[in-house]
PDB file of N, CA and C in Angstrom:
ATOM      1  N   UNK A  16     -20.124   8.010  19.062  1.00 60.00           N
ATOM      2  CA  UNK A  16     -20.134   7.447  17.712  1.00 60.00           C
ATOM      3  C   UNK A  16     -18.853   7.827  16.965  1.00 60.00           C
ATOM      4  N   UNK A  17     -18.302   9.257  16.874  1.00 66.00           N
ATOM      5  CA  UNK A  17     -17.114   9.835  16.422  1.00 66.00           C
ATOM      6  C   UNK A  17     -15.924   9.037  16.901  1.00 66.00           C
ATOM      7  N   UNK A  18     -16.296   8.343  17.989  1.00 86.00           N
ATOM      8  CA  UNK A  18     -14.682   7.760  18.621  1.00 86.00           C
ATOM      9  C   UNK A  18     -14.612   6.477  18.327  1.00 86.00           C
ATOM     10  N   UNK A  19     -16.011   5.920  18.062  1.00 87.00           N
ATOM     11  CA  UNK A  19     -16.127   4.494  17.458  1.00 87.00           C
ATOM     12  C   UNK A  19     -15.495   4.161  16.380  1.00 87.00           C
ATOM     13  N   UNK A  20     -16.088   5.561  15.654  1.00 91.00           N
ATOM     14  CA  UNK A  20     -15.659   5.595  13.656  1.00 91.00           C
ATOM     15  C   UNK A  20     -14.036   5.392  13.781  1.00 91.00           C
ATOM     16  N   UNK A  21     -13.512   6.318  14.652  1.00 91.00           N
ATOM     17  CA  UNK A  21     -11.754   7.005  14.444  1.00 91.00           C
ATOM     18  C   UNK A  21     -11.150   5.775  14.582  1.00 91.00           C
ATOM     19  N   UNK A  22     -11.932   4.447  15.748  1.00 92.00           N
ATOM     20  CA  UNK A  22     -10.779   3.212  15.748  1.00 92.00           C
ATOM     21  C   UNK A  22     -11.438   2.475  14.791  1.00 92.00           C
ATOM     22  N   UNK A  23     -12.498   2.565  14.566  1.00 94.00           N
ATOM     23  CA  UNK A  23     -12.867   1.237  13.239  1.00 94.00           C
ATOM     24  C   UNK A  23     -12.223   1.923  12.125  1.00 94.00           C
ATOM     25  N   UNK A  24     -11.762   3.306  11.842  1.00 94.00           N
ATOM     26  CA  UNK A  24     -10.978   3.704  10.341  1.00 94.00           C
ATOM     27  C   UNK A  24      -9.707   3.337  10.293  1.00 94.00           C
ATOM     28  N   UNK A  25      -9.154   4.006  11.917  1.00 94.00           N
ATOM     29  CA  UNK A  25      -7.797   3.464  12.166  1.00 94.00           C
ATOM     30  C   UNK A  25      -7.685   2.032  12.009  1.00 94.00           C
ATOM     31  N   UNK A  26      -8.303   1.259  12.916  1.00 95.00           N
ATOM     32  CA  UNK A  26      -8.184  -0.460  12.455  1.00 95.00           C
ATOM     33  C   UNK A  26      -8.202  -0.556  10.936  1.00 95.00           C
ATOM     34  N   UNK A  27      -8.805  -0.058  10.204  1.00 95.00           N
ATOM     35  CA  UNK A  27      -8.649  -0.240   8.852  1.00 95.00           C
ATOM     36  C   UNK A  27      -7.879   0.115   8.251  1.00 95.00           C
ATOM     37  N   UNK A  28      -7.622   1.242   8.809  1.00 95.00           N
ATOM     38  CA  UNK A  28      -6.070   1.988   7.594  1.00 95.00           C
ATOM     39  C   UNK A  28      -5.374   0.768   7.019  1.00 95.00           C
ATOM     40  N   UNK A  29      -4.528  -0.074   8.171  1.00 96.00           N
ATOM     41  CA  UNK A  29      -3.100  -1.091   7.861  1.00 96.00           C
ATOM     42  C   UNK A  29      -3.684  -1.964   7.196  1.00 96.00           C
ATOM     43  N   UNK A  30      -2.676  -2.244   5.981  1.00 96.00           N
ATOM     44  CA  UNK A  30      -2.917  -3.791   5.680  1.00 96.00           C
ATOM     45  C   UNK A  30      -2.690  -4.845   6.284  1.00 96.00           C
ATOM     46  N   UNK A  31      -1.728  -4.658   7.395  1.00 97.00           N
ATOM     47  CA  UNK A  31      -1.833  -5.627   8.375  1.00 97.00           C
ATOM     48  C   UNK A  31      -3.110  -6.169   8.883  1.00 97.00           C
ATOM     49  N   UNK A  32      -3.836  -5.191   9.461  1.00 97.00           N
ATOM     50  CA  UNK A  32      -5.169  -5.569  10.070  1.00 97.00           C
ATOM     51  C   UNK A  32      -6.176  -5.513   9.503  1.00 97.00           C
ATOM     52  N   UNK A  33      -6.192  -5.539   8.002  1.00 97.00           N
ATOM     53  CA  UNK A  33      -6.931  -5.464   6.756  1.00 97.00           C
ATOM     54  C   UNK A  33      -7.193  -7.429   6.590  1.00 97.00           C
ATOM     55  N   UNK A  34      -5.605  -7.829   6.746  1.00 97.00           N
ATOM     56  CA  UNK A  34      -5.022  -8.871   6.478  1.00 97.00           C
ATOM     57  C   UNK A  34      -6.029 -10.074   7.327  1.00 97.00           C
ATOM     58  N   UNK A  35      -5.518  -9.287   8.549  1.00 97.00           N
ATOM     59  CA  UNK A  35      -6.121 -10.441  10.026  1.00 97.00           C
ATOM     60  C   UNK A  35      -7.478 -10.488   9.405  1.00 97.00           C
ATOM     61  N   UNK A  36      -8.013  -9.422   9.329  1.00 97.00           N
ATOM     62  CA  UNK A  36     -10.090 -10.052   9.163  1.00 97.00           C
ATOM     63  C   UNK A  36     -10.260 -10.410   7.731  1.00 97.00           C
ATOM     64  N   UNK A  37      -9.777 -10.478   7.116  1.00 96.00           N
ATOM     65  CA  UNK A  37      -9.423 -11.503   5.687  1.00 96.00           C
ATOM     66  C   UNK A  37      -9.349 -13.014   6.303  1.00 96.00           C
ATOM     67  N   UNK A  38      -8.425 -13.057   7.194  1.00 97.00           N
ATOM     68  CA  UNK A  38      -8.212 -14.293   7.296  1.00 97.00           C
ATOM     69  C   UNK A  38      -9.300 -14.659   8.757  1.00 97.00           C
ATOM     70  N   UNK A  39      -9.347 -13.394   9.537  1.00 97.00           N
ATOM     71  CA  UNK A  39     -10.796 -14.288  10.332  1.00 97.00           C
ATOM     72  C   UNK A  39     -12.044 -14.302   9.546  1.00 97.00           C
ATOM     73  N   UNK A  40     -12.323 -14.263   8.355  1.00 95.00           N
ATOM     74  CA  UNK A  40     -13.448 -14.343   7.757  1.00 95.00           C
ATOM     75  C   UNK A  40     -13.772 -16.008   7.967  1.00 95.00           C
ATOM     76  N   UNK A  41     -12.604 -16.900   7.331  1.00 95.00           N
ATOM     77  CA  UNK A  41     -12.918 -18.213   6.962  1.00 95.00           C
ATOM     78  C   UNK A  41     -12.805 -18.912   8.111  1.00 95.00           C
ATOM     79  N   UNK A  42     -13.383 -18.014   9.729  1.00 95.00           N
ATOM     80  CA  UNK A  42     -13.454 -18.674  11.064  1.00 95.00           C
ATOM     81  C   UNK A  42     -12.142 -18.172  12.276  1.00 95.00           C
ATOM     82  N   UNK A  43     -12.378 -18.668  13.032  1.00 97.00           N
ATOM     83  CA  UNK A  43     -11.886 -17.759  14.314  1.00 97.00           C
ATOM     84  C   UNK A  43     -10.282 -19.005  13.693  1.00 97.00           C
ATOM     85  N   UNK A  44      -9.339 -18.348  14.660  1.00 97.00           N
ATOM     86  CA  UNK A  44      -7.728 -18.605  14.509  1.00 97.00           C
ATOM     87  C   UNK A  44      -6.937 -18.200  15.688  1.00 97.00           C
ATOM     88  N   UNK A  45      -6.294 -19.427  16.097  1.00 97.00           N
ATOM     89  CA  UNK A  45      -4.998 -18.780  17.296  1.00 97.00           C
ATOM     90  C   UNK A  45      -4.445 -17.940  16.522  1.00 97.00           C
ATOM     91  N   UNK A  46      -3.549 -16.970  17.596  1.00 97.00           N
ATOM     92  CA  UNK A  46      -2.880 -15.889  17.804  1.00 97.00           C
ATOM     93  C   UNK A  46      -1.890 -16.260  16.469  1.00 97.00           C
ATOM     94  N   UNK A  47      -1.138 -17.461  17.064  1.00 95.00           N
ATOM     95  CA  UNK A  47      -0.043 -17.861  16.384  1.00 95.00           C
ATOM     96  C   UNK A  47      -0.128 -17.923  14.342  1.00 95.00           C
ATOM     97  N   UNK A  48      -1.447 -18.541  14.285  1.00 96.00           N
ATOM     98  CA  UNK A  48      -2.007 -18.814  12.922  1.00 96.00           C
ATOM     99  C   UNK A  48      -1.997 -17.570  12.442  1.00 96.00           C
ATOM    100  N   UNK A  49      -2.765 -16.846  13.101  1.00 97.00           N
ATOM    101  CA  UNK A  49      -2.960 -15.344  12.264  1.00 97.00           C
ATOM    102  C   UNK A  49      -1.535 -14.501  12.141  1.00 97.00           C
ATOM    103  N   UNK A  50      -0.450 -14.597  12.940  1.00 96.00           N
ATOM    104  CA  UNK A  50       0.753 -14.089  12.748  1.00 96.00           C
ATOM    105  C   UNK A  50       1.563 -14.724  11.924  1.00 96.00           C
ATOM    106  N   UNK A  51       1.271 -15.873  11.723  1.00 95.00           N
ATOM    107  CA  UNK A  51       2.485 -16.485  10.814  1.00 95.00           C
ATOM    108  C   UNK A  51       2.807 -15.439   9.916  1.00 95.00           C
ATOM    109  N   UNK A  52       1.494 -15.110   8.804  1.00 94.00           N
ATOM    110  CA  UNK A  52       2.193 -14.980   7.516  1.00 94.00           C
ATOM    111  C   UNK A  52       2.806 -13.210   7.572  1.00 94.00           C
ATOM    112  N   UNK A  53       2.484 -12.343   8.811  1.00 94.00           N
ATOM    113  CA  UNK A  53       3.176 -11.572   8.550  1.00 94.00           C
ATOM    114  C   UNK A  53       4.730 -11.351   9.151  1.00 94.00           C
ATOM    115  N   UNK A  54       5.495 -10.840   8.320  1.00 91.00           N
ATOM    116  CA  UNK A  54       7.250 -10.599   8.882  1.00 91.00           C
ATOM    117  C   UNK A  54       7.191 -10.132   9.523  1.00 91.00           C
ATOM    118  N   UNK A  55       6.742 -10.277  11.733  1.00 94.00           N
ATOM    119  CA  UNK A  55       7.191  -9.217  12.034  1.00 94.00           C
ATOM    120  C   UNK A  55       7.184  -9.963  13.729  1.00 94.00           C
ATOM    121  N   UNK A  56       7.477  -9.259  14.570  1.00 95.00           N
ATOM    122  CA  UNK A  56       7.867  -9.890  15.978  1.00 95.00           C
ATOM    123  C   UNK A  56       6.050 -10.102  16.608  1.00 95.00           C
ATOM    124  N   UNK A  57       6.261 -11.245  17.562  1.00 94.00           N
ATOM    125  CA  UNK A  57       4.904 -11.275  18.030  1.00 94.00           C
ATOM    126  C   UNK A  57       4.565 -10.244  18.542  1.00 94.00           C
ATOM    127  N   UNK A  58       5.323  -9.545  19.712  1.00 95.00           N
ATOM    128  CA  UNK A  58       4.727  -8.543  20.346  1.00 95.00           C
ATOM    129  C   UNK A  58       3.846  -7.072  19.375  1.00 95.00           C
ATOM    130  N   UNK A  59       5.046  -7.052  18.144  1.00 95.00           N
ATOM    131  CA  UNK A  59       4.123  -5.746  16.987  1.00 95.00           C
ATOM    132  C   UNK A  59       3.152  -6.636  16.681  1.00 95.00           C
ATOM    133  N   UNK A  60       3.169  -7.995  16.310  1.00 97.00           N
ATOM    134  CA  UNK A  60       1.611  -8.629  15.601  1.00 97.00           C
ATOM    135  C   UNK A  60       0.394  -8.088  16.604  1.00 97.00           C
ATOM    136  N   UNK A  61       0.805  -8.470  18.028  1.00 96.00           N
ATOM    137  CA  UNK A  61      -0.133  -8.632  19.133  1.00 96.00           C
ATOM    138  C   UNK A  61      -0.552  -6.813  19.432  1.00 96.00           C
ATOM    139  N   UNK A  62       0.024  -5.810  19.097  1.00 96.00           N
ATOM    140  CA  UNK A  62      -0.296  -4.127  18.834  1.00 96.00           C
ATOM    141  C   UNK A  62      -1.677  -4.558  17.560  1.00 96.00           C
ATOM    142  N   UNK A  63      -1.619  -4.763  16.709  1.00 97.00           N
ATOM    143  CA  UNK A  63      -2.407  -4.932  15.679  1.00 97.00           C
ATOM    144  C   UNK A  63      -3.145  -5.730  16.148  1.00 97.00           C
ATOM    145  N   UNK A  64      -3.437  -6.543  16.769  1.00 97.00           N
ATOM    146  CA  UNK A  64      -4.769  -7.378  17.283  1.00 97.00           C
ATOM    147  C   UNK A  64      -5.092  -6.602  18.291  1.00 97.00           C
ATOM    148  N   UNK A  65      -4.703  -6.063  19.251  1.00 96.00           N
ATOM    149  CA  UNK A  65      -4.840  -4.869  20.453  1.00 96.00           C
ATOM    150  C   UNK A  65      -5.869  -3.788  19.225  1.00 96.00           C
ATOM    151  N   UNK A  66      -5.457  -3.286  18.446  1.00 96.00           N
ATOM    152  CA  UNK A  66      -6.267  -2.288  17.744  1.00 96.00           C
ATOM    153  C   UNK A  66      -7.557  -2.683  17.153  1.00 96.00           C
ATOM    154  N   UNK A  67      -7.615  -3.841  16.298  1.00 97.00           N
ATOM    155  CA  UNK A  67      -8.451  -4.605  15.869  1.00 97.00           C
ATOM    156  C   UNK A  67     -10.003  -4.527  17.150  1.00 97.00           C
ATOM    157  N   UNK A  68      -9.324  -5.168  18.532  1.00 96.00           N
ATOM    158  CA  UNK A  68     -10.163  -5.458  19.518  1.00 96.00           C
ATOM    159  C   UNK A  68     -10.567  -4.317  20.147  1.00 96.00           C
ATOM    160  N   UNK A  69      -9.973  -3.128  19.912  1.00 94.00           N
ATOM    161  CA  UNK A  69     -10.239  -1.654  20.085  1.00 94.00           C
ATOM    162  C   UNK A  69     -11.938  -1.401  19.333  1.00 94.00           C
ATOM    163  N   UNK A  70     -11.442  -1.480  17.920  1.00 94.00           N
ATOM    164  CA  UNK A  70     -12.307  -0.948  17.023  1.00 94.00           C
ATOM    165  C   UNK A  70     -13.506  -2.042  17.370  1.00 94.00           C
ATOM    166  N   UNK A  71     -13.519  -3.074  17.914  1.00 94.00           N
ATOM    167  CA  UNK A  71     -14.785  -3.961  18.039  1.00 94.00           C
ATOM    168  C   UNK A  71     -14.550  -5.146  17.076  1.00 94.00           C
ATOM    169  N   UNK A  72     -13.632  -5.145  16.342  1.00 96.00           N
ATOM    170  CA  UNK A  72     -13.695  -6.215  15.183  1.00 96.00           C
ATOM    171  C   UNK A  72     -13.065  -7.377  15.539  1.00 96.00           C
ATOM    172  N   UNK A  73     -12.446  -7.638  16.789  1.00 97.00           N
ATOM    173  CA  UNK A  73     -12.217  -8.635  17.069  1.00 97.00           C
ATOM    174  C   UNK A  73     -12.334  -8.900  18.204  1.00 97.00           C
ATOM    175  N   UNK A  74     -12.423  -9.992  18.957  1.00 97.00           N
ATOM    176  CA  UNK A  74     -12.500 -10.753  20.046  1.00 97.00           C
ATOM    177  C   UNK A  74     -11.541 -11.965  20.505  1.00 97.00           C
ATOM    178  N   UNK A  75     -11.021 -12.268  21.232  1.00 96.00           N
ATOM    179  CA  UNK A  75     -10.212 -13.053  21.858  1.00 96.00           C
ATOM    180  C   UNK A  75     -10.085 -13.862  23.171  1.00 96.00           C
ATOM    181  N   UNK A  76     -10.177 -15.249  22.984  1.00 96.00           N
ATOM    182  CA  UNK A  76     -10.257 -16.283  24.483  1.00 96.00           C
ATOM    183  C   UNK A  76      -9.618 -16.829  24.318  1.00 96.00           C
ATOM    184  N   UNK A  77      -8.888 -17.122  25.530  1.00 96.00           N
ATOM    185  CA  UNK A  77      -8.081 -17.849  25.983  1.00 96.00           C
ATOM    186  C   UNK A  77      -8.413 -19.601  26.085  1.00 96.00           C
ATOM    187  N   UNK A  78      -7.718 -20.588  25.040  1.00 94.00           N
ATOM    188  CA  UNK A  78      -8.417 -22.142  25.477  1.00 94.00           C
ATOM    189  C   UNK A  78      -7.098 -22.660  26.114  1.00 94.00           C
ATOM    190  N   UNK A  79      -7.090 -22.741  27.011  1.00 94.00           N
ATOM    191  CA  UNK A  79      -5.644 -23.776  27.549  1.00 94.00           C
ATOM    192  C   UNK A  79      -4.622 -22.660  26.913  1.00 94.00           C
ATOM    193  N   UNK A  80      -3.636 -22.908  26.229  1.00 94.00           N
ATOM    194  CA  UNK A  80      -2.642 -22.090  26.453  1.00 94.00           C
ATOM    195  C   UNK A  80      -2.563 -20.915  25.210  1.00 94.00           C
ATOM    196  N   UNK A  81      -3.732 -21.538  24.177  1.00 95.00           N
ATOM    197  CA  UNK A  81      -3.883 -20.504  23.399  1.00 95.00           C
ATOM    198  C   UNK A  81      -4.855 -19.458  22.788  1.00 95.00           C
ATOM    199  N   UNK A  82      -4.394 -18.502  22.835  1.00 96.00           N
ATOM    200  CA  UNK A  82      -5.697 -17.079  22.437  1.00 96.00           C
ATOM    201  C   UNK A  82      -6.206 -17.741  20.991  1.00 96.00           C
ATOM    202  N   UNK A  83      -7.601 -17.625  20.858  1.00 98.00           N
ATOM    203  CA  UNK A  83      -8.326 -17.651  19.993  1.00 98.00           C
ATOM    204  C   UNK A  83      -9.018 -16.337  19.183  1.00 98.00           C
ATOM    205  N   UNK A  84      -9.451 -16.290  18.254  1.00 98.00           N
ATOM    206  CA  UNK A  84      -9.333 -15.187  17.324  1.00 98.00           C
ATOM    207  C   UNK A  84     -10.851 -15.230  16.885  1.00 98.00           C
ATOM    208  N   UNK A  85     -11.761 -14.258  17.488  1.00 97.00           N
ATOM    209  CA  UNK A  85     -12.975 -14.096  16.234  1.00 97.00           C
ATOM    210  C   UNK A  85     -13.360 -12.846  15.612  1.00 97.00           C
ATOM    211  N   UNK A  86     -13.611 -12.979  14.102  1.00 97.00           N
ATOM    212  CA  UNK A  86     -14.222 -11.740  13.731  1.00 97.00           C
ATOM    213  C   UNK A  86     -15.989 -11.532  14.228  1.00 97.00           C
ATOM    214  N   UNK A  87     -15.809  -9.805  14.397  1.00 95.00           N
ATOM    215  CA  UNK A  87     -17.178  -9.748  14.580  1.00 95.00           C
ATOM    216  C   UNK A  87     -17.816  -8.970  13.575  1.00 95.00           C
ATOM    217  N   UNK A  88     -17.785  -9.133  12.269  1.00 91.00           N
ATOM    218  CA  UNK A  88     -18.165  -8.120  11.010  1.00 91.00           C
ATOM    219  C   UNK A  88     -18.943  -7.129  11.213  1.00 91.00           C
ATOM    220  N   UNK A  89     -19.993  -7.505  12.156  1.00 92.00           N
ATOM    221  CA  UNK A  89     -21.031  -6.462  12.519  1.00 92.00           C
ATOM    222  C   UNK A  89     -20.550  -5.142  12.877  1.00 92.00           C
ATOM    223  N   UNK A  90     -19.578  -4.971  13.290  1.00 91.00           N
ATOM    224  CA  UNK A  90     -18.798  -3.696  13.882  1.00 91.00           C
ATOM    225  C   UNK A  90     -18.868  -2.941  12.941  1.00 91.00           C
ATOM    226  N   UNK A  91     -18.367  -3.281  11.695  1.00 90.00           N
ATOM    227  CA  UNK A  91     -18.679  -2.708  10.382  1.00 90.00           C
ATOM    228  C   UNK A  91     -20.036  -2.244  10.103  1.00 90.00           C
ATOM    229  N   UNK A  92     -20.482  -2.364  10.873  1.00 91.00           N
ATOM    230  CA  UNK A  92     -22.032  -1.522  10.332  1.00 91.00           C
ATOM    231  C   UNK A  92     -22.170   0.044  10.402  1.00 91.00           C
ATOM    232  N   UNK A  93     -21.064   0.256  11.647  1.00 89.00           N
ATOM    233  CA  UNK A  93     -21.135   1.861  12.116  1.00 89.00           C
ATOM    234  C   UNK A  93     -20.108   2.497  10.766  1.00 89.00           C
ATOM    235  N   UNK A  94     -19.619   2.163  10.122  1.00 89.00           N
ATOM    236  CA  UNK A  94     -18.591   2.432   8.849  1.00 89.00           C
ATOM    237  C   UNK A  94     -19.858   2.447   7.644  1.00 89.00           C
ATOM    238  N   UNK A  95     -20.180   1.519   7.338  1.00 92.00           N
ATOM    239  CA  UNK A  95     -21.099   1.411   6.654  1.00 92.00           C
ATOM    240  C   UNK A  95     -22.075   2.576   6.685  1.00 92.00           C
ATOM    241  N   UNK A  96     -22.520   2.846   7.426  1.00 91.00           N
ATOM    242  CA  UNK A  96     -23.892   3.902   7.825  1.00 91.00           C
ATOM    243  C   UNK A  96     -23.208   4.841   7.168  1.00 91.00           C
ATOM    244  N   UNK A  97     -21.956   5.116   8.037  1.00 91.00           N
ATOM    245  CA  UNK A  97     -21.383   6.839   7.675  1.00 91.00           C
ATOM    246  C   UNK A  97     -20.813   7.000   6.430  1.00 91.00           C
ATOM    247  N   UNK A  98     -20.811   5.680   5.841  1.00 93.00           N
ATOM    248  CA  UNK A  98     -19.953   6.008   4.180  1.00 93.00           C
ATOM    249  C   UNK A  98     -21.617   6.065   3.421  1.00 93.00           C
ATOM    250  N   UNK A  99     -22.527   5.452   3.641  1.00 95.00           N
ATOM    251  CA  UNK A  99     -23.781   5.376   2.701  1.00 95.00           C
ATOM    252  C   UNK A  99     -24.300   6.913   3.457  1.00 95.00           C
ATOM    253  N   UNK A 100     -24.207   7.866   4.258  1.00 94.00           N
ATOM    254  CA  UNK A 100     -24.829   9.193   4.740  1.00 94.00           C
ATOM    255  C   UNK A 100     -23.863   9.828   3.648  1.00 94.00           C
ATOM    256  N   UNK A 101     -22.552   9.644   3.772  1.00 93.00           N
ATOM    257  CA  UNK A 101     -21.813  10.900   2.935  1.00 93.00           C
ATOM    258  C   UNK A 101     -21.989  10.480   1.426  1.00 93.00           C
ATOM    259  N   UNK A 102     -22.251   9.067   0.916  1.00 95.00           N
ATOM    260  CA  UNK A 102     -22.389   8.881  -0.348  1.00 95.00           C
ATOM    261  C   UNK A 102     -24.536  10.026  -0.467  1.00 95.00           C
ATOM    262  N   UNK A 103     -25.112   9.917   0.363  1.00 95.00           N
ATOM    263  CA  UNK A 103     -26.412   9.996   0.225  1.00 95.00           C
ATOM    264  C   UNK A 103     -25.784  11.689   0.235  1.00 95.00           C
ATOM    265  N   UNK A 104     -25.292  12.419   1.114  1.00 95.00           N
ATOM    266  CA  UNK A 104     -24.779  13.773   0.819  1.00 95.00           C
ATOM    267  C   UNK A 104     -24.243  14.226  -0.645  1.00 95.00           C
ATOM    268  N   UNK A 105     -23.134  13.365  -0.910  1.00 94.00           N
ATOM    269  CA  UNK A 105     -22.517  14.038  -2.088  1.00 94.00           C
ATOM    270  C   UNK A 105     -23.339  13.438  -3.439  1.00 94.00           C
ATOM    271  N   UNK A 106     -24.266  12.579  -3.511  1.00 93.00           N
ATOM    272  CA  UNK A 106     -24.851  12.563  -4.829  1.00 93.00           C
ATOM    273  C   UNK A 106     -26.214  13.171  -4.866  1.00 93.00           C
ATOM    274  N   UNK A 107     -26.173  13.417  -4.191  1.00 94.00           N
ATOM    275  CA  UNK A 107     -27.673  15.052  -3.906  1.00 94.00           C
ATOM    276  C   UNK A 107     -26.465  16.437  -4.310  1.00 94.00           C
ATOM    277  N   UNK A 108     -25.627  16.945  -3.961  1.00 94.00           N
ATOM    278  CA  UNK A 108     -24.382  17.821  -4.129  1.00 94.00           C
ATOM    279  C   UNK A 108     -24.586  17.810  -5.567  1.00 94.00           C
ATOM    280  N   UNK A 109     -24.018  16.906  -5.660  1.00 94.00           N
ATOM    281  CA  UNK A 109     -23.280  16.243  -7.799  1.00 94.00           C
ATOM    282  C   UNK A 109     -25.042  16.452  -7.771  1.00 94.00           C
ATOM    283  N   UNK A 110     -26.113  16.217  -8.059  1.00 91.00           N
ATOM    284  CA  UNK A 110     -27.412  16.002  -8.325  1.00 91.00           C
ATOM    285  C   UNK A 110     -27.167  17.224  -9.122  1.00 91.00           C
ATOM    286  N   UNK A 111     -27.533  18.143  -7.813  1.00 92.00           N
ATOM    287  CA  UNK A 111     -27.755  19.694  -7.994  1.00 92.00           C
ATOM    288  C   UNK A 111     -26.673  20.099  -8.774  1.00 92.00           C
ATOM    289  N   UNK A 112     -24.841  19.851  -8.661  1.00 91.00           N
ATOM    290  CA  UNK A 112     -24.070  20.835  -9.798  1.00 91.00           C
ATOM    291  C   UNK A 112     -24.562  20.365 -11.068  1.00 91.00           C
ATOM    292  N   UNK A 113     -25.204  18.838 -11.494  1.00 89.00           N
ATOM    293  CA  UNK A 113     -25.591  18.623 -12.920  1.00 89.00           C
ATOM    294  C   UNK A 113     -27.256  19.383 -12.906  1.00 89.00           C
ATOM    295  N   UNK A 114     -27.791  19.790 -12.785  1.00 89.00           N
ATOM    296  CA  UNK A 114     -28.776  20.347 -12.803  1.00 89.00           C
ATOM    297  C   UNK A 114     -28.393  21.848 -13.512  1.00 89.00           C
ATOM    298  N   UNK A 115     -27.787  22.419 -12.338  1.00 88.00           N
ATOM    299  CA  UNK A 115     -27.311  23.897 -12.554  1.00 88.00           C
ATOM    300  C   UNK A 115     -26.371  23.596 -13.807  1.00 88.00           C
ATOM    301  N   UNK A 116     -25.398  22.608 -14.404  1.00 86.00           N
ATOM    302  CA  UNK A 116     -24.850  23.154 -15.350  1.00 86.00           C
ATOM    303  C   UNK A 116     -25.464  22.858 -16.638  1.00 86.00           C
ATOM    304  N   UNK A 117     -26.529  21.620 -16.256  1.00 87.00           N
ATOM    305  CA  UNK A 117     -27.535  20.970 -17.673  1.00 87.00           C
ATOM    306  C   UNK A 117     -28.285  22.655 -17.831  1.00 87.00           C
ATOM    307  N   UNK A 118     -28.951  23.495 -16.853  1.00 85.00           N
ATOM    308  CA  UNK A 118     -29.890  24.812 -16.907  1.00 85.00           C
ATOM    309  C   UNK A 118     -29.123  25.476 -17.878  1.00 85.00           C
ATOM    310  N   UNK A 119     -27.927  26.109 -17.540  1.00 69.00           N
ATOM    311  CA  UNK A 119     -26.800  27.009 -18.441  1.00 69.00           C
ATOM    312  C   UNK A 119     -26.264  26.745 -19.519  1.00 69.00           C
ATOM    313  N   UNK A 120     -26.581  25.378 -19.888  1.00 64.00           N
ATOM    314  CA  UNK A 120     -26.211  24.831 -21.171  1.00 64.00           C
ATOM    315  C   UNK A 120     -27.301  25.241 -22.294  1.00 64.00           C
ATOM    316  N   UNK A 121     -26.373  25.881 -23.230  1.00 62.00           N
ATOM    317  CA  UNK A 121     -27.684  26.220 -24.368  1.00 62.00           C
ATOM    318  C   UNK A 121     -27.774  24.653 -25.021  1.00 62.00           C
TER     319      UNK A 121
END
């Protein structure tokens, strides 16, 4: 699960690959489509889809001569869990310091 989280955070860090599942939201996209709009050589675009397909968030087939692009949002669920456990941790935390400082308050 720990090694799942590290590439679905890493996939997230860049705005690059922030970018790509922005734009696979509104449906799957050749290679080419999804690189246009960023400045940079295919082979670095194609590192950032390599990571993407790491973390689970994307998928890729080949139709005739071009790679196709899908998001799989669901991947995001294992992110999800672990940000709603540490939100469920730290507002039990904060619960208790407002407790203890509402007690000491005359």
């Amino acid at each position: 699960m720990a090694n799942h989280l590290d590439h679905l955070f890493a996939a997230l860090a860049d705005p690059t690959r922030r970018a790509v599942i922005a734009q696979l939201c509104e449906g799957e996209a050749p290679v080419k489509a999804l690189a246009h709009p960023h400045a940079m050589a295919l082979p670095s675009f194609l590192k950032h889809l390599a990571q993407l397909e790491r973390a689970g968030l994307v998928t890729s087939r080949k139709v005739g001569r071009t790679r196709i692009c899908t998001l799989h949002p669901e991947a995001l669920e294992a992110a999800d869990t672990w940000i709603d456990q540490q939100r469920t941790i730290w507002t039990a935390k904060l619960d208790r310091l407002e407790a203890y400082l509402q007690k000491d308050t005359p």
